[in-house]
Tab-separated table of C-alpha atoms and ligand atoms in Angstrom:
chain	number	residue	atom	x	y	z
A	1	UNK	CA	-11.485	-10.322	-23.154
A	2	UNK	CA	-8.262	-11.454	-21.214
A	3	UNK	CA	-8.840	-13.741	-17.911
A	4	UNK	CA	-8.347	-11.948	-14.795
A	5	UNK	CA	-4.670	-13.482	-13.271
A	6	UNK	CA	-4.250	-15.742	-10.270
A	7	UNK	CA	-2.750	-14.323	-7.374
A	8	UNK	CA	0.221	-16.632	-8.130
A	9	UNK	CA	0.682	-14.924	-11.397
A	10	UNK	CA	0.738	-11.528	-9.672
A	11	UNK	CA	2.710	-12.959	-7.022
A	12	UNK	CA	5.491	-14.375	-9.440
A	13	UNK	CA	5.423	-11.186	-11.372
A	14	UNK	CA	6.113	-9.536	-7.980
A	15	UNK	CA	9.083	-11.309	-7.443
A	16	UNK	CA	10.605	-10.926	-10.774
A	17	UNK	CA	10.552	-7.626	-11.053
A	18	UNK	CA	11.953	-7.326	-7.119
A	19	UNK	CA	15.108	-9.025	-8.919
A	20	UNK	CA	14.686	-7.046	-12.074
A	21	UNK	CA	14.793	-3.437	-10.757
A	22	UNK	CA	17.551	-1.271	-9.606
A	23	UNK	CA	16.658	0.736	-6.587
A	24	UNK	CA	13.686	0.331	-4.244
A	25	UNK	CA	12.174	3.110	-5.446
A	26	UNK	CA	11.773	1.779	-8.978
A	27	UNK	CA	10.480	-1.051	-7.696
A	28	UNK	CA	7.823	0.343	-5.348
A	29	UNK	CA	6.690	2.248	-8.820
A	30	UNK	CA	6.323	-0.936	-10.504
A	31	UNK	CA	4.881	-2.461	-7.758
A	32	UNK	CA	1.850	-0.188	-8.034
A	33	UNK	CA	1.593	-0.241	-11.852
A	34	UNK	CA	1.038	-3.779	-11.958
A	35	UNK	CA	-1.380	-3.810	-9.020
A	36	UNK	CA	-3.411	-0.984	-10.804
A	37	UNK	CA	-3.210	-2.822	-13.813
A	38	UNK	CA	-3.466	-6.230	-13.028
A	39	UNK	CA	-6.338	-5.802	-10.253
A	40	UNK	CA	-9.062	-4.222	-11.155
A	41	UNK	CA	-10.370	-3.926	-7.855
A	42	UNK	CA	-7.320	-2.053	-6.905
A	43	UNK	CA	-8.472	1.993	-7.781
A	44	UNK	CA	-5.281	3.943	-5.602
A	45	UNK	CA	-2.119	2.155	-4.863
A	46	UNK	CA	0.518	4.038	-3.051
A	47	UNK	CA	3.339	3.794	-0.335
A	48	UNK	CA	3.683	6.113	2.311
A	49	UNK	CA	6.902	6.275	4.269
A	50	UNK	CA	8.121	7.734	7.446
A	51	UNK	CA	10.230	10.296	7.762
A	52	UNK	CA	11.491	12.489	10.585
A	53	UNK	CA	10.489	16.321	10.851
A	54	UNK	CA	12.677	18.845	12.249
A	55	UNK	CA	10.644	18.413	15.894
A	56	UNK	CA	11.217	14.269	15.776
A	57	UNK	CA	7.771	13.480	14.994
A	58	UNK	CA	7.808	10.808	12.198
A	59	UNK	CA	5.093	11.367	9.451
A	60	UNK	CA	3.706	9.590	6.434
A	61	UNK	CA	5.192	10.924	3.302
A	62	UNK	CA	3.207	10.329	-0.082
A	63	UNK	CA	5.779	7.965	-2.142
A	64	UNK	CA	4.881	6.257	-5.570
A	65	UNK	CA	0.912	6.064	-6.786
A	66	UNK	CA	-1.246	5.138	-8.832
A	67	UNK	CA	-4.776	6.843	-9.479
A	68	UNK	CA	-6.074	10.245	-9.004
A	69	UNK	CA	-4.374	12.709	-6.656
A	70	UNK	CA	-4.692	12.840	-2.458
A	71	UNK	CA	-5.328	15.441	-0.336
A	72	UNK	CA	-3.474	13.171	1.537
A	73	UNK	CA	0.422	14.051	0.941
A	74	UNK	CA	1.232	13.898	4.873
A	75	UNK	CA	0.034	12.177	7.161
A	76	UNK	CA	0.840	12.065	11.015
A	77	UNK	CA	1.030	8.993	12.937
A	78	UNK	CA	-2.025	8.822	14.692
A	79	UNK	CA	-4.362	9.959	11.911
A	80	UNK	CA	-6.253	8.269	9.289
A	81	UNK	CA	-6.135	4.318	8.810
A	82	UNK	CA	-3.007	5.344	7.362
A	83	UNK	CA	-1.831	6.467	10.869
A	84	UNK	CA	-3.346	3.399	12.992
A	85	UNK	CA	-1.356	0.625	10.325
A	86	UNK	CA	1.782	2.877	10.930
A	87	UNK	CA	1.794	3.369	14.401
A	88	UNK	CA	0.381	-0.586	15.488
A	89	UNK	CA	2.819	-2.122	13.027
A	90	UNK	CA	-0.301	-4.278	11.999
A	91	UNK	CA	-2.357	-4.453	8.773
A	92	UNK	CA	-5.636	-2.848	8.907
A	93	UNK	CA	-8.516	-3.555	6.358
A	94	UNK	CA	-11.788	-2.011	6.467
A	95	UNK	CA	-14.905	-3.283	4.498
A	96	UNK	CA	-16.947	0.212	4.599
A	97	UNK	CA	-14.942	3.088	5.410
A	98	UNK	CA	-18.249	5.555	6.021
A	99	UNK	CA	-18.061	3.269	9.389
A	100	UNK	CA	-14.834	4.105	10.493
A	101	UNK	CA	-14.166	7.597	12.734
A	102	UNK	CA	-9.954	7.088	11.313
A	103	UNK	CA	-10.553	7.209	7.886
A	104	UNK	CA	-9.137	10.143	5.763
A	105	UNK	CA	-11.093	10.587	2.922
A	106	UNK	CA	-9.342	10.311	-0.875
A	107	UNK	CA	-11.915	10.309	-2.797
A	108	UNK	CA	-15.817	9.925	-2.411
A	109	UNK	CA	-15.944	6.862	-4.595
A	110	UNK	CA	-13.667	4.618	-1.884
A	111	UNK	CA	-15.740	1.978	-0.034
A	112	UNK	CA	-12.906	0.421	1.250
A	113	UNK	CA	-9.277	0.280	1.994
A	114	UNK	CA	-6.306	-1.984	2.963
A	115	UNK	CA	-3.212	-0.376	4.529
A	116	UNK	CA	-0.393	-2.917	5.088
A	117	UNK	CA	2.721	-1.775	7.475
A	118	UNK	CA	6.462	-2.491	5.579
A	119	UNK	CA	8.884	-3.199	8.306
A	120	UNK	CA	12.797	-2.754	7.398
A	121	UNK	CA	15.785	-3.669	9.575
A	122	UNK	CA	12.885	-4.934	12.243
A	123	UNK	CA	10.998	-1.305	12.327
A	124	UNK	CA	8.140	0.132	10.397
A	125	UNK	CA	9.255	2.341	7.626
A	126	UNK	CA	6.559	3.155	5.321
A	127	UNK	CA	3.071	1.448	4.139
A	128	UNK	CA	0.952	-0.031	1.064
A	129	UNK	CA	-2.348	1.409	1.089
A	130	UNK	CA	-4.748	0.424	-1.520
A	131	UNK	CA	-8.530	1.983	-1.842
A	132	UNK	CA	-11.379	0.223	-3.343
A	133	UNK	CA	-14.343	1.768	-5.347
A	134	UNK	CA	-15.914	-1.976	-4.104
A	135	UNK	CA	-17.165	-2.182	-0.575
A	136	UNK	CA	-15.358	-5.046	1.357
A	137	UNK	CA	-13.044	-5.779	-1.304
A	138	UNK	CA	-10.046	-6.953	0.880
A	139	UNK	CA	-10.698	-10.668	1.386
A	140	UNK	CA	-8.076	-12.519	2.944
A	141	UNK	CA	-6.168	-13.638	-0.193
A	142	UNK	CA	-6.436	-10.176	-0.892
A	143	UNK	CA	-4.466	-9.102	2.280
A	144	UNK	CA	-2.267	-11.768	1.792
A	145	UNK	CA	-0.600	-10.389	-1.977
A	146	UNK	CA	-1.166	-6.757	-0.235
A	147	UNK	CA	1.283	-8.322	2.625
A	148	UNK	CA	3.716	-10.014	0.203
A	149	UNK	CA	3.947	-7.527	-1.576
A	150	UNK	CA	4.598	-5.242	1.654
A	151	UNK	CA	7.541	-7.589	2.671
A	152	UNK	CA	9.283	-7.608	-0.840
A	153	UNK	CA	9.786	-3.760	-0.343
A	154	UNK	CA	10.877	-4.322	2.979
A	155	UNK	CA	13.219	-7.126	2.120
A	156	UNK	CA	14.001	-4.783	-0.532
A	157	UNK	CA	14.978	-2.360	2.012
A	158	UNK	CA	17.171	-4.336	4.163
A	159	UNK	CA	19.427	-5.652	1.297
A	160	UNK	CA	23.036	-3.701	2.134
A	161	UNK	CA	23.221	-2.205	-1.434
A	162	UNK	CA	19.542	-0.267	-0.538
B	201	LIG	N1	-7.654	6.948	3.653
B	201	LIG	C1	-6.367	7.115	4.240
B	201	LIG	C2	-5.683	8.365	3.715
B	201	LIG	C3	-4.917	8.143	2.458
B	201	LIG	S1	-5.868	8.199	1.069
B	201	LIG	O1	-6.742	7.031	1.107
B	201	LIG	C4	-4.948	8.052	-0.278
B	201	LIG	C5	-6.470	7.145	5.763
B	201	LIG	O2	-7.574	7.130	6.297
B	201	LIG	O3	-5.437	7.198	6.424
């Protein structure tokens, strides 16, 4: 049986592909095929990212996942977990997500969730959110490769060529 990797592994793997890949989208795909395959903690990976609808109103738009399909396609700013991460610009991590009135359910086997905010030339623009079958399984190095991996994408975004 192979080791589970470091964080640091992850995170260097991260970064080489950021420098590897093409377009941002390519990258956010690899980004969550290696976190679904590297962490096995990590059961749906996916980006939302904000668009504007015809009346203004920015939603969350379903981008590149991994794991089984969401209800969840579209998501308005102040719904879900999804909505509160968006709309604060701050990360939001909850240990038991039968506890919290936001939560949109995916699937009955998430316990708990991290949803991490990307900001791009200084705005929010989209979101990691990652589900756990594990209760509490966001600790804080957790949140911290969720957050790195967050600002790649974003730093991603801001290059001039994106
Ligand atoms: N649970 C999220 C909705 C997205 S699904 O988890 C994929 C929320 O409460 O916003």
């Amino acid at each position: 049986m192979s080791t589970a990797p470091t964080l640091d592994e992850v995170k260097q793997e991260l970064s080489n592909l950021a420098s590897a890949v093409a377009a941002p989208t390519i990258f956010m795909k690899e980004v969550v095929r290696l976190l679904h395959t590297r962490m096995s903690k990590y059961n749906w990976i996916g980006f939302y990212m904000i668009e504007q609808q015809p009346s203004g109103e920015p939603i969350l738009v379903l981008g590149p996942f991994q794991g089984a399909m969401t209800p969840h396609t579209r998501i308005p700013l102040h719904q879900g977990i999804c909505g509160a991460a968006a709309s604060t610009g701050k990360t939001v991590v909850v240990d038991d997500v039968s506890q919290d009135a936001r939560y949109l359910a995916c699937s009955v086997e998430t316990k708990s969730e991290i949803v991490v905010p990307i900001f791009a030339r200084g705005k929010v623009v989209g979101e990691l959110d990652i589900d756990s079958h594990f209760a509490a399984a966001f600790k804080t190095e957790d949140r911290e490769l969720v957050e790195f991996c967050a600002h790649l994408v974003g730093r991603y975004l801001d290059a001039p060529s994106a």
